[in-house]
Amino acid sequence: MAYETIIVEIEDHVALVKLNRPDAMNALNLQVFEELGDFLSSAQTNDKVRCIVLTGTDKFFAAGADIKMMSEMSFVDVFTSDLFGEGGTAIQRNRKPMIAAVAGYALGGGCELAMMCDFIIAADNAKFGQPEINLGVIAGIGGTQRLTRLIGKSKAMDMNLTGRFMDAEEAERAGLVSRVVPCKKLMEEAMGAAAKIAEKSMISAMAVKESVNRAYETPLAEGLLYERRLFHSMFATDDQTEGMNAFLEKRQPQFRDR
Ligand code: HXC
């Protein structure tokens, strides 16, 4: 599939995916989600992809769902198209680590898309918001759910009810983003983190992702049991032997994803 709304570059086992609708501040339409979904599906079986970085420009990650597109849609249109529901599911089905590198605006669906990634690295000019209330609607792909789990009820209510934007510093304090760096350093930082992840055993990386995500779906006792069993299962891999031997032999491990 040839992409128009995203640009994909794969190098050294890291796929850099840039949202590419600059005239509309990367506003998200059905095509963006279709193309993202298509790329992520193909990435699952592509050995050249071990980590994914999703980004926009240095001024905007994405300013939300495309308001022009939505303004022409009826209830039946959004209900039957499931407006981004299917695309969101495709992103969730992605088992490879995925980092959002956010500079500038990440609003509405843009903030929600960033939250679908495994973690967010923000530039110091990043602004997060769920301003859908200003349009007479509410968030539709995680802005009242993922955001609440990430930053708690009080701040999530504040963001969704007032529609105010949160800057990078507050976002880090609140736990929405994992790190904040100067805007000029954003891509270096995100690509560096991705390169580090790409060096690990893919089995461990996938298991980490699955296990952390379980924390959102299960009671603690179940989550702990799930984690323990996954931990036990790692001892069936060559990478466990290699990782531990490498430590004892004071050398770098050579993981083979086996
Ligand atoms: C379509 C958008 C857009 C959007 C910006 N643009 N956001 N087009 N959908 N979400 C377009 C503008 O129309 C304009 O196009 C160009 O991008 C530049 O935007 P300006 O407003 O002129 O820039 P600025 O004054 O710098 O303001 C930036 C901004 C503002 C604060 C980000 O654009 C803004 O508030 N955008 C809307 C944010 C929003 O409400 N997002 C939530 C959407 S609802 P022209 O052609 O005029 O130059 C949503 C629901 C998700 O996301 C649920 C999914 C199921």
PDB file of C-alpha atoms and ligand atoms in Angstrom:
ATOM      1  CA  MET A   1       0.000   0.000   0.000  1.00  0.00           C
ATOM      2  CA  ALA A   2       1.406   3.416  -0.964  1.00  0.00           C
ATOM      3  CA  TYR A   3       1.020   5.897   1.885  1.00  0.00           C
ATOM      4  CA  GLU A   4       0.007   9.531   1.527  1.00  0.00           C
ATOM      5  CA  THR A   5      -0.746  10.644   5.065  1.00  0.00           C
ATOM      6  CA  ILE A   6       2.231   9.005   6.755  1.00  0.00           C
ATOM      7  CA  ILE A   7       5.907   8.749   5.831  1.00  0.00           C
ATOM      8  CA  VAL A   8       7.743   5.623   6.927  1.00  0.00           C
ATOM      9  CA  GLU A   9      11.519   5.271   7.108  1.00  0.00           C
ATOM     10  CA  ILE A  10      13.102   2.080   8.389  1.00  0.00           C
ATOM     11  CA  GLU A  11      16.739   2.129   9.432  1.00  0.00           C
ATOM     12  CA  ASP A  12      18.761   0.082  11.895  1.00  0.00           C
ATOM     13  CA  HIS A  13      15.653  -1.835  12.975  1.00  0.00           C
ATOM     14  CA  VAL A  14      13.729   1.301  13.952  1.00  0.00           C
ATOM     15  CA  ALA A  15      10.710   2.426  11.931  1.00  0.00           C
ATOM     16  CA  LEU A  16      10.173   6.154  12.029  1.00  0.00           C
ATOM     17  CA  VAL A  17       6.567   6.983  11.166  1.00  0.00           C
ATOM     18  CA  LYS A  18       5.817  10.647  10.511  1.00  0.00           C
ATOM     19  CA  LEU A  19       2.269  11.918  10.324  1.00  0.00           C
ATOM     20  CA  ASN A  20       2.064  13.881   7.095  1.00  0.00           C
ATOM     21  CA  ARG A  21      -0.883  16.243   6.743  1.00  0.00           C
ATOM     22  CA  PRO A  22       0.978  19.510   7.376  1.00  0.00           C
ATOM     23  CA  ASP A  23      -1.725  21.765   5.910  1.00  0.00           C
ATOM     24  CA  ALA A  24      -4.178  20.626   8.571  1.00  0.00           C
ATOM     25  CA  MET A  25      -1.731  20.333  11.481  1.00  0.00           C
ATOM     26  CA  ASN A  26      -1.731  16.556  10.925  1.00  0.00           C
ATOM     27  CA  ALA A  27      -5.461  16.345  11.649  1.00  0.00           C
ATOM     28  CA  LEU A  28      -6.461  12.708  11.666  1.00  0.00           C
ATOM     29  CA  ASN A  29      -8.840  11.397   9.037  1.00  0.00           C
ATOM     30  CA  LEU A  30      -9.908   7.876   8.136  1.00  0.00           C
ATOM     31  CA  GLN A  31      -7.016   7.548   5.702  1.00  0.00           C
ATOM     32  CA  VAL A  32      -4.405   8.257   8.399  1.00  0.00           C
ATOM     33  CA  PHE A  33      -5.765   5.481  10.589  1.00  0.00           C
ATOM     34  CA  GLU A  34      -6.115   3.112   7.641  1.00  0.00           C
ATOM     35  CA  GLU A  35      -2.496   3.714   6.620  1.00  0.00           C
ATOM     36  CA  LEU A  36      -1.192   3.504  10.176  1.00  0.00           C
ATOM     37  CA  GLY A  37      -3.133   0.278  10.676  1.00  0.00           C
ATOM     38  CA  ASP A  38      -1.755  -1.146   7.423  1.00  0.00           C
ATOM     39  CA  PHE A  39       1.831  -0.264   8.325  1.00  0.00           C
ATOM     40  CA  LEU A  40       1.534  -1.658  11.850  1.00  0.00           C
ATOM     41  CA  SER A  41       0.044  -4.933  10.562  1.00  0.00           C
ATOM     42  CA  SER A  42       2.945  -5.357   8.162  1.00  0.00           C
ATOM     43  CA  ALA A  43       5.449  -4.406  10.873  1.00  0.00           C
ATOM     44  CA  GLN A  44       4.398  -7.409  12.971  1.00  0.00           C
ATOM     45  CA  THR A  45       6.097  -9.818  10.582  1.00  0.00           C
ATOM     46  CA  ASN A  46       8.857  -7.525   9.357  1.00  0.00           C
ATOM     47  CA  ASP A  47      12.166  -8.536  10.970  1.00  0.00           C
ATOM     48  CA  LYS A  48      13.610  -5.159  10.013  1.00  0.00           C
ATOM     49  CA  VAL A  49      11.256  -3.471  12.504  1.00  0.00           C
ATOM     50  CA  ARG A  50      12.069  -3.938  16.182  1.00  0.00           C
ATOM     51  CA  CYS A  51      10.761  -0.626  17.502  1.00  0.00           C
ATOM     52  CA  ILE A  52       8.522   2.108  16.091  1.00  0.00           C
ATOM     53  CA  VAL A  53       8.653   5.862  16.670  1.00  0.00           C
ATOM     54  CA  LEU A  54       5.544   7.867  15.793  1.00  0.00           C
ATOM     55  CA  THR A  55       5.966  11.608  15.370  1.00  0.00           C
ATOM     56  CA  GLY A  56       4.725  14.777  13.680  1.00  0.00           C
ATOM     57  CA  THR A  57       6.571  18.040  13.102  1.00  0.00           C
ATOM     58  CA  ASP A  58       8.336  20.270  15.623  1.00  0.00           C
ATOM     59  CA  LYS A  59       5.140  22.388  15.864  1.00  0.00           C
ATOM     60  CA  PHE A  60       2.400  19.772  15.918  1.00  0.00           C
ATOM     61  CA  PHE A  61       2.061  16.068  16.546  1.00  0.00           C
ATOM     62  CA  ALA A  62      -1.613  16.100  15.542  1.00  0.00           C
ATOM     63  CA  ALA A  63      -4.285  18.713  16.262  1.00  0.00           C
ATOM     64  CA  GLY A  64      -7.009  16.092  16.582  1.00  0.00           C
ATOM     65  CA  ALA A  65      -9.516  14.366  14.388  1.00  0.00           C
ATOM     66  CA  ASP A  66     -10.198  16.273  11.172  1.00  0.00           C
ATOM     67  CA  ILE A  67     -12.950  18.704  12.109  1.00  0.00           C
ATOM     68  CA  LYS A  68     -13.822  19.427   8.477  1.00  0.00           C
ATOM     69  CA  MET A  69     -14.382  15.726   7.858  1.00  0.00           C
ATOM     70  CA  MET A  70     -16.409  15.294  11.058  1.00  0.00           C
ATOM     71  CA  SER A  71     -18.539  18.381  10.383  1.00  0.00           C
ATOM     72  CA  GLU A  72     -20.025  16.558   7.379  1.00  0.00           C
ATOM     73  CA  MET A  73     -20.772  13.340   9.251  1.00  0.00           C
ATOM     74  CA  SER A  74     -24.076  12.214  10.754  1.00  0.00           C
ATOM     75  CA  PHE A  75     -24.609   9.866  13.688  1.00  0.00           C
ATOM     76  CA  VAL A  76     -25.115   7.039  11.197  1.00  0.00           C
ATOM     77  CA  ASP A  77     -21.838   7.926   9.439  1.00  0.00           C
ATOM     78  CA  VAL A  78     -19.758   7.896  12.613  1.00  0.00           C
ATOM     79  CA  PHE A  79     -21.532   4.870  14.035  1.00  0.00           C
ATOM     80  CA  THR A  80     -21.212   2.720  10.933  1.00  0.00           C
ATOM     81  CA  SER A  81     -17.622   3.811  10.179  1.00  0.00           C
ATOM     82  CA  ASP A  82     -16.820   3.364  13.903  1.00  0.00           C
ATOM     83  CA  LEU A  83     -14.765   6.550  13.442  1.00  0.00           C
ATOM     84  CA  PHE A  84     -11.197   5.397  14.210  1.00  0.00           C
ATOM     85  CA  GLY A  85     -12.391   2.504  16.384  1.00  0.00           C
ATOM     86  CA  GLU A  86     -11.026  -0.091  13.969  1.00  0.00           C
ATOM     87  CA  GLY A  87      -7.830   1.925  13.423  1.00  0.00           C
ATOM     88  CA  GLY A  88      -7.364   2.189  17.178  1.00  0.00           C
ATOM     89  CA  THR A  89      -7.757  -1.565  17.483  1.00  0.00           C
ATOM     90  CA  ALA A  90      -5.081  -2.086  14.817  1.00  0.00           C
ATOM     91  CA  ILE A  91      -2.717   0.077  16.857  1.00  0.00           C
ATOM     92  CA  GLN A  92      -3.547  -1.895  19.991  1.00  0.00           C
ATOM     93  CA  ARG A  93      -2.896  -5.160  18.158  1.00  0.00           C
ATOM     94  CA  ASN A  94       0.649  -3.955  17.458  1.00  0.00           C
ATOM     95  CA  ARG A  95       2.941  -6.103  19.606  1.00  0.00           C
ATOM     96  CA  LYS A  96       6.155  -4.221  18.866  1.00  0.00           C
ATOM     97  CA  PRO A  97       7.270  -1.379  21.130  1.00  0.00           C
ATOM     98  CA  MET A  98       6.053   2.016  19.911  1.00  0.00           C
ATOM     99  CA  ILE A  99       7.134   5.427  21.197  1.00  0.00           C
ATOM    100  CA  ALA A 100       5.297   8.686  20.533  1.00  0.00           C
ATOM    101  CA  ALA A 101       7.686  11.617  20.044  1.00  0.00           C
ATOM    102  CA  VAL A 102       5.506  14.669  20.587  1.00  0.00           C
ATOM    103  CA  ALA A 103       6.376  18.290  19.833  1.00  0.00           C
ATOM    104  CA  GLY A 104       3.779  21.046  19.706  1.00  0.00           C
ATOM    105  CA  TYR A 105       0.079  20.259  19.699  1.00  0.00           C
ATOM    106  CA  ALA A 106      -1.254  16.814  20.598  1.00  0.00           C
ATOM    107  CA  LEU A 107      -4.947  17.578  20.888  1.00  0.00           C
ATOM    108  CA  GLY A 108      -8.089  15.474  20.895  1.00  0.00           C
ATOM    109  CA  GLY A 109      -7.459  12.431  18.727  1.00  0.00           C
ATOM    110  CA  GLY A 110      -3.793  13.512  18.565  1.00  0.00           C
ATOM    111  CA  CYS A 111      -3.405  13.185  22.326  1.00  0.00           C
ATOM    112  CA  GLU A 112      -5.370   9.929  22.187  1.00  0.00           C
ATOM    113  CA  LEU A 113      -3.130   8.560  19.425  1.00  0.00           C
ATOM    114  CA  ALA A 114      -0.024   9.431  21.454  1.00  0.00           C
ATOM    115  CA  MET A 115      -1.545   7.613  24.451  1.00  0.00           C
ATOM    116  CA  MET A 116      -2.067   4.480  22.315  1.00  0.00           C
ATOM    117  CA  CYS A 117       1.723   4.271  22.028  1.00  0.00           C
ATOM    118  CA  ASP A 118       3.701   2.534  24.776  1.00  0.00           C
ATOM    119  CA  PHE A 119       5.164   5.755  26.103  1.00  0.00           C
ATOM    120  CA  ILE A 120       5.447   9.392  25.178  1.00  0.00           C
ATOM    121  CA  ILE A 121       8.612  11.456  24.969  1.00  0.00           C
ATOM    122  CA  ALA A 122       7.715  15.139  24.812  1.00  0.00           C
ATOM    123  CA  ALA A 123       9.516  18.210  23.538  1.00  0.00           C
ATOM    124  CA  ASP A 124       9.441  21.186  25.873  1.00  0.00           C
ATOM    125  CA  ASN A 125       6.959  22.915  23.534  1.00  0.00           C
ATOM    126  CA  ALA A 126       4.431  20.046  23.629  1.00  0.00           C
ATOM    127  CA  LYS A 127       0.819  20.852  24.456  1.00  0.00           C
ATOM    128  CA  PHE A 128      -1.669  18.154  25.278  1.00  0.00           C
ATOM    129  CA  GLY A 129      -5.426  18.609  25.396  1.00  0.00           C
ATOM    130  CA  GLN A 130      -8.848  17.067  25.021  1.00  0.00           C
ATOM    131  CA  PRO A 131     -10.739  20.103  23.707  1.00  0.00           C
ATOM    132  CA  GLU A 132     -13.601  18.134  22.092  1.00  0.00           C
ATOM    133  CA  ILE A 133     -16.045  19.738  24.513  1.00  0.00           C
ATOM    134  CA  ASN A 134     -15.532  23.020  22.626  1.00  0.00           C
ATOM    135  CA  LEU A 135     -16.931  21.321  19.524  1.00  0.00           C
ATOM    136  CA  GLY A 136     -20.030  20.024  21.251  1.00  0.00           C
ATOM    137  CA  VAL A 137     -18.736  16.446  21.460  1.00  0.00           C
ATOM    138  CA  ILE A 138     -16.507  14.421  23.771  1.00  0.00           C
ATOM    139  CA  ALA A 139     -13.292  12.428  23.321  1.00  0.00           C
ATOM    140  CA  GLY A 140     -13.865   9.221  21.349  1.00  0.00           C
ATOM    141  CA  ILE A 141     -10.726   7.081  21.329  1.00  0.00           C
ATOM    142  CA  GLY A 142      -9.381   7.151  24.868  1.00  0.00           C
ATOM    143  CA  GLY A 143      -9.411  10.757  26.073  1.00  0.00           C
ATOM    144  CA  THR A 144     -11.728  10.019  28.972  1.00  0.00           C
ATOM    145  CA  GLN A 145     -10.362   6.492  29.552  1.00  0.00           C
ATOM    146  CA  ARG A 146      -6.609   6.179  28.923  1.00  0.00           C
ATOM    147  CA  LEU A 147      -6.035   9.743  30.099  1.00  0.00           C
ATOM    148  CA  THR A 148      -7.891   9.076  33.378  1.00  0.00           C
ATOM    149  CA  ARG A 149      -5.802   5.989  34.032  1.00  0.00           C
ATOM    150  CA  LEU A 150      -2.609   7.871  33.236  1.00  0.00           C
ATOM    151  CA  ILE A 151      -3.148  11.135  35.140  1.00  0.00           C
ATOM    152  CA  GLY A 152      -6.061  10.413  37.483  1.00  0.00           C
ATOM    153  CA  LYS A 153      -9.643  11.599  37.696  1.00  0.00           C
ATOM    154  CA  SER A 154      -9.121  15.187  38.788  1.00  0.00           C
ATOM    155  CA  LYS A 155      -6.784  16.229  35.990  1.00  0.00           C
ATOM    156  CA  ALA A 156      -8.633  14.141  33.388  1.00  0.00           C
ATOM    157  CA  MET A 157     -11.914  15.819  34.336  1.00  0.00           C
ATOM    158  CA  ASP A 158     -10.218  19.230  34.239  1.00  0.00           C
ATOM    159  CA  MET A 159      -8.780  18.588  30.761  1.00  0.00           C
ATOM    160  CA  ASN A 160     -11.975  17.132  29.321  1.00  0.00           C
ATOM    161  CA  LEU A 161     -14.395  19.585  30.951  1.00  0.00           C
ATOM    162  CA  THR A 162     -12.496  22.834  30.421  1.00  0.00           C
ATOM    163  CA  GLY A 163     -10.700  21.801  27.225  1.00  0.00           C
ATOM    164  CA  ARG A 164      -7.538  23.494  28.499  1.00  0.00           C
ATOM    165  CA  PHE A 165      -4.106  22.504  27.227  1.00  0.00           C
ATOM    166  CA  MET A 166      -1.435  20.973  29.443  1.00  0.00           C
ATOM    167  CA  ASP A 167       2.182  21.885  28.811  1.00  0.00           C
ATOM    168  CA  ALA A 168       5.050  19.403  28.745  1.00  0.00           C
ATOM    169  CA  GLU A 169       6.207  20.118  32.275  1.00  0.00           C
ATOM    170  CA  GLU A 170       2.760  19.493  33.751  1.00  0.00           C
ATOM    171  CA  ALA A 171       2.350  16.420  31.534  1.00  0.00           C
ATOM    172  CA  GLU A 172       5.545  14.934  32.934  1.00  0.00           C
ATOM    173  CA  ARG A 173       4.557  15.783  36.497  1.00  0.00           C
ATOM    174  CA  ALA A 174       1.164  14.165  35.935  1.00  0.00           C
ATOM    175  CA  GLY A 175       2.617  10.986  34.427  1.00  0.00           C
ATOM    176  CA  LEU A 176       1.319  11.459  30.898  1.00  0.00           C
ATOM    177  CA  VAL A 177       4.818  11.558  29.415  1.00  0.00           C
ATOM    178  CA  SER A 178       7.955   9.710  30.442  1.00  0.00           C
ATOM    179  CA  ARG A 179      10.520  12.417  29.620  1.00  0.00           C
ATOM    180  CA  VAL A 180      10.694  16.021  28.448  1.00  0.00           C
ATOM    181  CA  VAL A 181      13.602  17.247  26.333  1.00  0.00           C
ATOM    182  CA  PRO A 182      14.402  20.470  24.468  1.00  0.00           C
ATOM    183  CA  CYS A 183      12.543  20.499  21.151  1.00  0.00           C
ATOM    184  CA  LYS A 184      15.766  20.332  19.133  1.00  0.00           C
ATOM    185  CA  LYS A 185      16.763  17.133  20.926  1.00  0.00           C
ATOM    186  CA  LEU A 186      13.405  15.352  20.618  1.00  0.00           C
ATOM    187  CA  MET A 187      14.163  13.083  17.686  1.00  0.00           C
ATOM    188  CA  GLU A 188      17.662  12.262  18.934  1.00  0.00           C
ATOM    189  CA  GLU A 189      16.184  11.271  22.295  1.00  0.00           C
ATOM    190  CA  ALA A 190      13.305   9.238  20.827  1.00  0.00           C
ATOM    191  CA  MET A 191      15.470   7.498  18.234  1.00  0.00           C
ATOM    192  CA  GLY A 192      18.066   6.798  20.919  1.00  0.00           C
ATOM    193  CA  ALA A 193      15.440   5.177  23.139  1.00  0.00           C
ATOM    194  CA  ALA A 194      14.142   3.177  20.161  1.00  0.00           C
ATOM    195  CA  ALA A 195      17.660   2.024  19.254  1.00  0.00           C
ATOM    196  CA  LYS A 196      18.180   0.848  22.819  1.00  0.00           C
ATOM    197  CA  ILE A 197      14.929  -1.114  22.760  1.00  0.00           C
ATOM    198  CA  ALA A 198      15.795  -2.564  19.327  1.00  0.00           C
ATOM    199  CA  GLU A 199      18.945  -4.126  20.842  1.00  0.00           C
ATOM    200  CA  LYS A 200      16.985  -6.145  23.391  1.00  0.00           C
ATOM    201  CA  SER A 201      15.544  -9.590  22.905  1.00  0.00           C
ATOM    202  CA  MET A 202      12.300  -9.037  21.010  1.00  0.00           C
ATOM    203  CA  ILE A 203      10.716 -11.778  23.115  1.00  0.00           C
ATOM    204  CA  SER A 204      11.443  -9.848  26.339  1.00  0.00           C
ATOM    205  CA  ALA A 205      10.336  -6.552  24.799  1.00  0.00           C
ATOM    206  CA  MET A 206       7.035  -8.023  23.635  1.00  0.00           C
ATOM    207  CA  ALA A 207       6.510  -9.684  27.009  1.00  0.00           C
ATOM    208  CA  VAL A 208       7.168  -6.397  28.839  1.00  0.00           C
ATOM    209  CA  LYS A 209       4.612  -4.656  26.665  1.00  0.00           C
ATOM    210  CA  GLU A 210       2.020  -7.364  27.171  1.00  0.00           C
ATOM    211  CA  SER A 211       2.578  -7.482  30.903  1.00  0.00           C
ATOM    212  CA  VAL A 212       2.506  -3.712  31.537  1.00  0.00           C
ATOM    213  CA  ASN A 213      -0.676  -3.448  29.459  1.00  0.00           C
ATOM    214  CA  ARG A 214      -2.193  -6.221  31.574  1.00  0.00           C
ATOM    215  CA  ALA A 215      -1.926  -3.891  34.574  1.00  0.00           C
ATOM    216  CA  TYR A 216      -4.773  -1.909  33.024  1.00  0.00           C
ATOM    217  CA  GLU A 217      -7.004  -4.890  32.430  1.00  0.00           C
ATOM    218  CA  THR A 218      -6.727  -7.056  35.527  1.00  0.00           C
ATOM    219  CA  PRO A 219      -6.894  -6.937  39.323  1.00  0.00           C
ATOM    220  CA  LEU A 220      -3.434  -6.802  40.944  1.00  0.00           C
ATOM    221  CA  ALA A 221      -3.304 -10.465  42.013  1.00  0.00           C
ATOM    222  CA  GLU A 222      -4.145 -11.634  38.473  1.00  0.00           C
ATOM    223  CA  GLY A 223      -1.667  -9.192  36.956  1.00  0.00           C
ATOM    224  CA  LEU A 224       1.084 -10.366  39.280  1.00  0.00           C
ATOM    225  CA  LEU A 225       0.379 -13.981  38.437  1.00  0.00           C
ATOM    226  CA  TYR A 226       0.393 -13.162  34.712  1.00  0.00           C
ATOM    227  CA  GLU A 227       3.724 -11.387  35.094  1.00  0.00           C
ATOM    228  CA  ARG A 228       5.225 -14.249  37.112  1.00  0.00           C
ATOM    229  CA  ARG A 229       4.195 -16.862  34.562  1.00  0.00           C
ATOM    230  CA  LEU A 230       5.593 -14.748  31.729  1.00  0.00           C
ATOM    231  CA  PHE A 231       8.808 -14.364  33.734  1.00  0.00           C
ATOM    232  CA  HIS A 232       8.958 -18.147  34.194  1.00  0.00           C
ATOM    233  CA  SER A 233       8.397 -18.686  30.488  1.00  0.00           C
ATOM    234  CA  MET A 234      11.448 -16.557  29.639  1.00  0.00           C
ATOM    235  CA  PHE A 235      13.563 -19.425  31.007  1.00  0.00           C
ATOM    236  CA  ALA A 236      12.554 -21.469  27.972  1.00  0.00           C
ATOM    237  CA  THR A 237      14.386 -19.028  25.678  1.00  0.00           C
ATOM    238  CA  ASP A 238      17.975 -19.016  24.405  1.00  0.00           C
ATOM    239  CA  ASP A 239      17.996 -15.272  25.031  1.00  0.00           C
ATOM    240  CA  GLN A 240      17.672 -15.837  28.782  1.00  0.00           C
ATOM    241  CA  THR A 241      20.729 -18.114  28.728  1.00  0.00           C
ATOM    242  CA  GLU A 242      22.609 -15.639  26.529  1.00  0.00           C
ATOM    243  CA  GLY A 243      21.634 -12.602  28.616  1.00  0.00           C
ATOM    244  CA  MET A 244      22.708 -14.144  31.892  1.00  0.00           C
ATOM    245  CA  ASN A 245      25.893 -15.722  30.496  1.00  0.00           C
ATOM    246  CA  ALA A 246      26.868 -12.409  28.901  1.00  0.00           C
ATOM    247  CA  PHE A 247      26.523 -10.679  32.256  1.00  0.00           C
ATOM    248  CA  LEU A 248      28.667 -13.289  33.989  1.00  0.00           C
ATOM    249  CA  GLU A 249      31.250 -13.196  31.203  1.00  0.00           C
ATOM    250  CA  LYS A 250      31.298  -9.365  31.318  1.00  0.00           C
ATOM    251  CA  ARG A 251      30.353  -8.925  27.647  1.00  0.00           C
ATOM    252  CA  GLN A 252      27.420  -7.539  25.657  1.00  0.00           C
ATOM    253  CA  PRO A 253      24.640 -10.083  24.981  1.00  0.00           C
ATOM    254  CA  GLN A 254      23.925 -11.193  21.415  1.00  0.00           C
ATOM    255  CA  PHE A 255      20.189 -11.775  21.456  1.00  0.00           C
ATOM    256  CA  ARG A 256      18.697 -13.874  18.665  1.00  0.00           C
ATOM    257  CA  ASP A 257      15.002 -13.694  19.532  1.00  0.00           C
ATOM    258  CA  ARG A 258      14.869 -17.371  20.316  1.00  0.00           C
TER     259      ARG A 258
HETATM  260  C1  HXC B   1      -8.996  20.084  10.717  1.00  0.00           C
HETATM  261  C2  HXC B   1      -7.453  21.592  11.513  1.00  0.00           C
HETATM  262  C3  HXC B   1      -7.514  21.016  12.795  1.00  0.00           C
HETATM  263  C4  HXC B   1      -8.389  19.898  12.989  1.00  0.00           C
HETATM  264  C5  HXC B   1      -6.111  22.647  12.849  1.00  0.00           C
HETATM  265  N1  HXC B   1      -6.570  22.590  11.599  1.00  0.00           N
HETATM  266  N2  HXC B   1      -6.676  21.690  13.611  1.00  0.00           N
HETATM  267  N3  HXC B   1      -8.182  21.114  10.480  1.00  0.00           N
HETATM  268  N4  HXC B   1      -9.111  19.483  11.925  1.00  0.00           N
HETATM  269  N5  HXC B   1      -8.491  19.248  14.153  1.00  0.00           N
HETATM  270  C6  HXC B   1      -6.225  23.449  10.461  1.00  0.00           C
HETATM  271  C7  HXC B   1      -6.879  24.818  10.569  1.00  0.00           C
HETATM  272  O1  HXC B   1      -8.201  24.768  10.081  1.00  0.00           O
HETATM  273  C8  HXC B   1      -5.972  25.652   9.697  1.00  0.00           C
HETATM  274  O2  HXC B   1      -6.278  25.388   8.337  1.00  0.00           O
HETATM  275  C9  HXC B   1      -4.595  25.053   9.976  1.00  0.00           C
HETATM  276  O3  HXC B   1      -4.829  23.731  10.477  1.00  0.00           O
HETATM  277  C10 HXC B   1      -3.829  25.838  11.030  1.00  0.00           C
HETATM  278  O4  HXC B   1      -4.668  25.981  12.162  1.00  0.00           O
HETATM  279  P1  HXC B   1      -4.899  27.409  12.887  1.00  0.00           P
HETATM  280  O5  HXC B   1      -6.092  27.248  13.750  1.00  0.00           O
HETATM  281  O6  HXC B   1      -4.920  28.504  11.882  1.00  0.00           O
HETATM  282  O7  HXC B   1      -3.563  27.525  13.765  1.00  0.00           O
HETATM  283  P2  HXC B   1      -3.379  28.186  15.192  1.00  0.00           P
HETATM  284  O8  HXC B   1      -4.089  29.513  15.277  1.00  0.00           O
HETATM  285  O9  HXC B   1      -1.911  28.163  15.446  1.00  0.00           O
HETATM  286  O10 HXC B   1      -4.099  27.217  16.229  1.00  0.00           O
HETATM  287  C11 HXC B   1      -3.634  25.896  16.408  1.00  0.00           C
HETATM  288  C12 HXC B   1      -4.677  25.051  17.201  1.00  0.00           C
HETATM  289  C13 HXC B   1      -6.056  25.186  16.528  1.00  0.00           C
HETATM  290  C14 HXC B   1      -4.746  25.555  18.648  1.00  0.00           C
HETATM  291  C15 HXC B   1      -4.180  23.631  17.200  1.00  0.00           C
HETATM  292  O11 HXC B   1      -5.906  24.891  15.141  1.00  0.00           O
HETATM  293  C16 HXC B   1      -7.096  24.269  17.104  1.00  0.00           C
HETATM  294  O12 HXC B   1      -7.669  24.555  18.168  1.00  0.00           O
HETATM  295  N6  HXC B   1      -7.394  23.180  16.378  1.00  0.00           N
HETATM  296  C17 HXC B   1      -8.470  22.289  16.747  1.00  0.00           C
HETATM  297  C18 HXC B   1      -8.090  21.432  17.914  1.00  0.00           C
HETATM  298  C19 HXC B   1      -9.237  20.507  18.330  1.00  0.00           C
HETATM  299  O13 HXC B   1     -10.325  20.950  18.635  1.00  0.00           O
HETATM  300  N7  HXC B   1      -8.962  19.206  18.324  1.00  0.00           N
HETATM  301  C20 HXC B   1      -9.941  18.204  18.678  1.00  0.00           C
HETATM  302  C21 HXC B   1     -10.684  17.754  17.456  1.00  0.00           C
HETATM  303  S1  HXC B   1     -11.968  16.578  17.867  1.00  0.00           S
HETATM  304  P3  HXC B   1      -6.434  26.599   7.282  1.00  0.00           P
HETATM  305  O14 HXC B   1      -6.837  25.872   6.023  1.00  0.00           O
HETATM  306  O15 HXC B   1      -7.439  27.529   7.816  1.00  0.00           O
HETATM  307  O16 HXC B   1      -5.047  27.192   7.216  1.00  0.00           O
HETATM  308  C22 HXC B   1     -11.217  15.116  18.048  1.00  0.00           C
HETATM  309  C23 HXC B   1     -12.124  13.947  18.369  1.00  0.00           C
HETATM  310  C24 HXC B   1     -11.365  12.668  18.475  1.00  0.00           C
HETATM  311  O17 HXC B   1     -10.053  15.026  17.956  1.00  0.00           O
HETATM  312  C25 HXC B   1     -12.314  11.504  18.589  1.00  0.00           C
HETATM  313  C26 HXC B   1     -12.124  10.532  17.477  1.00  0.00           C
HETATM  314  C27 HXC B   1     -13.162   9.445  17.433  1.00  0.00           C
END
